[in-house]
Amino acid sequence: MVSEDSNKSKAQVHNIRAAKTVAETVKSTLGPLGMDKMMVDGGGNVIVTNDGATILRELDVSHPGGKMIAEIAKTQESLCYDGTTSTVVLAGALLGNSESLFEKGLHPNVICRGYHEAAQMAVKYLDDEVTMESNDMLAYVARTAITGKTLESSIDTVSQLCVDAVTKAGGDAESVKVVSFPGGSIEDSYLYGGIIVNKDYVLESDEGDYSSILLINTGMDHEKSEDNVQVQMDAASYQSYKTGGNAALLSQSKNVTDALPSGGVVFVRDGVNDHVCAALKKAGIMVVRRVPESTMRALSRATGATIHQTPSDASEATHATVRRERHNDVWYLFVENDHESNEATLVLRGATTHTLDEVERGFDDALGVVSLVMRDGKVVVGGGNAYARMAMHLRTHASTIGGRAQMAIEAFADGLESIPATIAENAGHDPLDTILAMRHELMSGNVLAGPDVENGGVKMLDDVVEPAALVRQAVLSAAEVTNAILRIDDIIARRGVE
Ligand code: ADP
Ligand code: MG
């Protein structure tokens, strides 16, 4: 297949093959009718997912070329939350197309230059012509991200929940708190106006509700000595040393009981000594210890409570509405947001932990894309429409570049079309027919044309939109990794660092 004097070195052959294999693995999951993958590790643990980034994270990729492809899925996920499979499929198609360019005698540098040029032209066209400004399509953006996932059965509930949650969090998907409880159905998921804490509670009383809370930023335990010092003491001085420590703890717990005369919940940032817990329990006070700092701050925002530095500062409790719920043998505390703040928690329900994990991944994608669009209001039509439009633009302009690089630009355009082609193929329709029909519609000015996954052929995707930033990043990342792989002409073993 490859002649001796070919431009393609051995390293390129291997890298391209490995990268294409990785892309093939995730390809069948792309789009609304994409399949799921079941992944099993040596210990028999099972993950069922449709999420490209998750598959690639769990996949045991050992070839360096394959690893480079798997890496871009991570980048895409961290920057845009979604579009990981598309990025990998696109990179796989670009690499595959480069093989035939090699065979036609193009030098890797010429291909890289052409691909680079093409990516720049494509995103410029995307920014200038394809991108639409819209702020009232957030629920549609969430829908597009969810289509094809476990969540699809409850798509209306879920997409509205995502929009509400991100809106509540001021547009920041990272700060949306998510808690999932097995049991129930996705339909039962809801946005709770408050904070949910599940730290190791100490009090297991039957009364569920509390109306006062206290926040303490340190712990209530014996001082830990800085070093591992050994001290020799006689029995009497040891007794008085111990009593001294205990007395300090007792006075701390008295502060807390004084502040919460009729019981309540004390949230403590650090550890709490078991004796102190017992004493507080007697006074009807629930102790929640080792509360993360972020939760502490959220509790303070939601209830207006001051975070007291030490137990001795804690003179006054704050009124709050706290109730307990038990899920899967774990107690959760629901602290209501009755102070004008943004604190809210998304409560997800799902039948089993396996489906619930996939539900969470679906929500992560949807929350992310909603926040992306909330930031800049820029969307494009999904279903591979934006990719096909960029491809059409590249084909009409490739000849302006001239020289052999234009062959690479045409190959890049073909690569872009692999996205709508794969979406159609995974839905059981002929990819080539779909692409030809799409080209025809786009040429005739029907700019919303995309694959009709239900009936085959093409339809106007007026309610399938995704963030413009996602498509932009997918094109740039795929082009970059392809070029990086094409530039490697040798793989050399490195000396291990040890
Ligand atoms: P990725 O990891 O790339 O997000 P997905 O499996 O989530 O992969 O598929 C996303 C693709 O499916 C996007 O191109 C999106 O526009 C497309 N898509 C979503 N809903 C539809 C639909 N109803 N019709 C056609 N394409 C759709
Ligand atoms: Mg997706």
PDB file of C-alpha atoms and ligand atoms in Angstrom, residues 51 82-84 144-145 149 365, ligand 2:
ATOM      1  CA  ASP A  51     -20.798  10.476  26.327  1.00  0.00           C
ATOM      2  CA  ASP A  82     -20.305  19.096  25.059  1.00  0.00           C
ATOM      3  CA  GLY A  83     -19.355  18.264  21.487  1.00  0.00           C
ATOM      4  CA  THR A  84     -16.653  15.795  22.468  1.00  0.00           C
ATOM      5  CA  THR A 144     -30.169  19.535  21.536  1.00  0.00           C
ATOM      6  CA  ALA A 145     -27.581  18.503  24.116  1.00  0.00           C
ATOM      7  CA  LYS A 149     -29.321  10.607  26.062  1.00  0.00           C
ATOM      8  CA  ASP A 365     -23.596  18.747  29.229  1.00  0.00           C
TER       9      ASP A 365
HETATM   10 MG    MG B   2     -23.667  16.020  23.113  1.00  0.00          MG
END
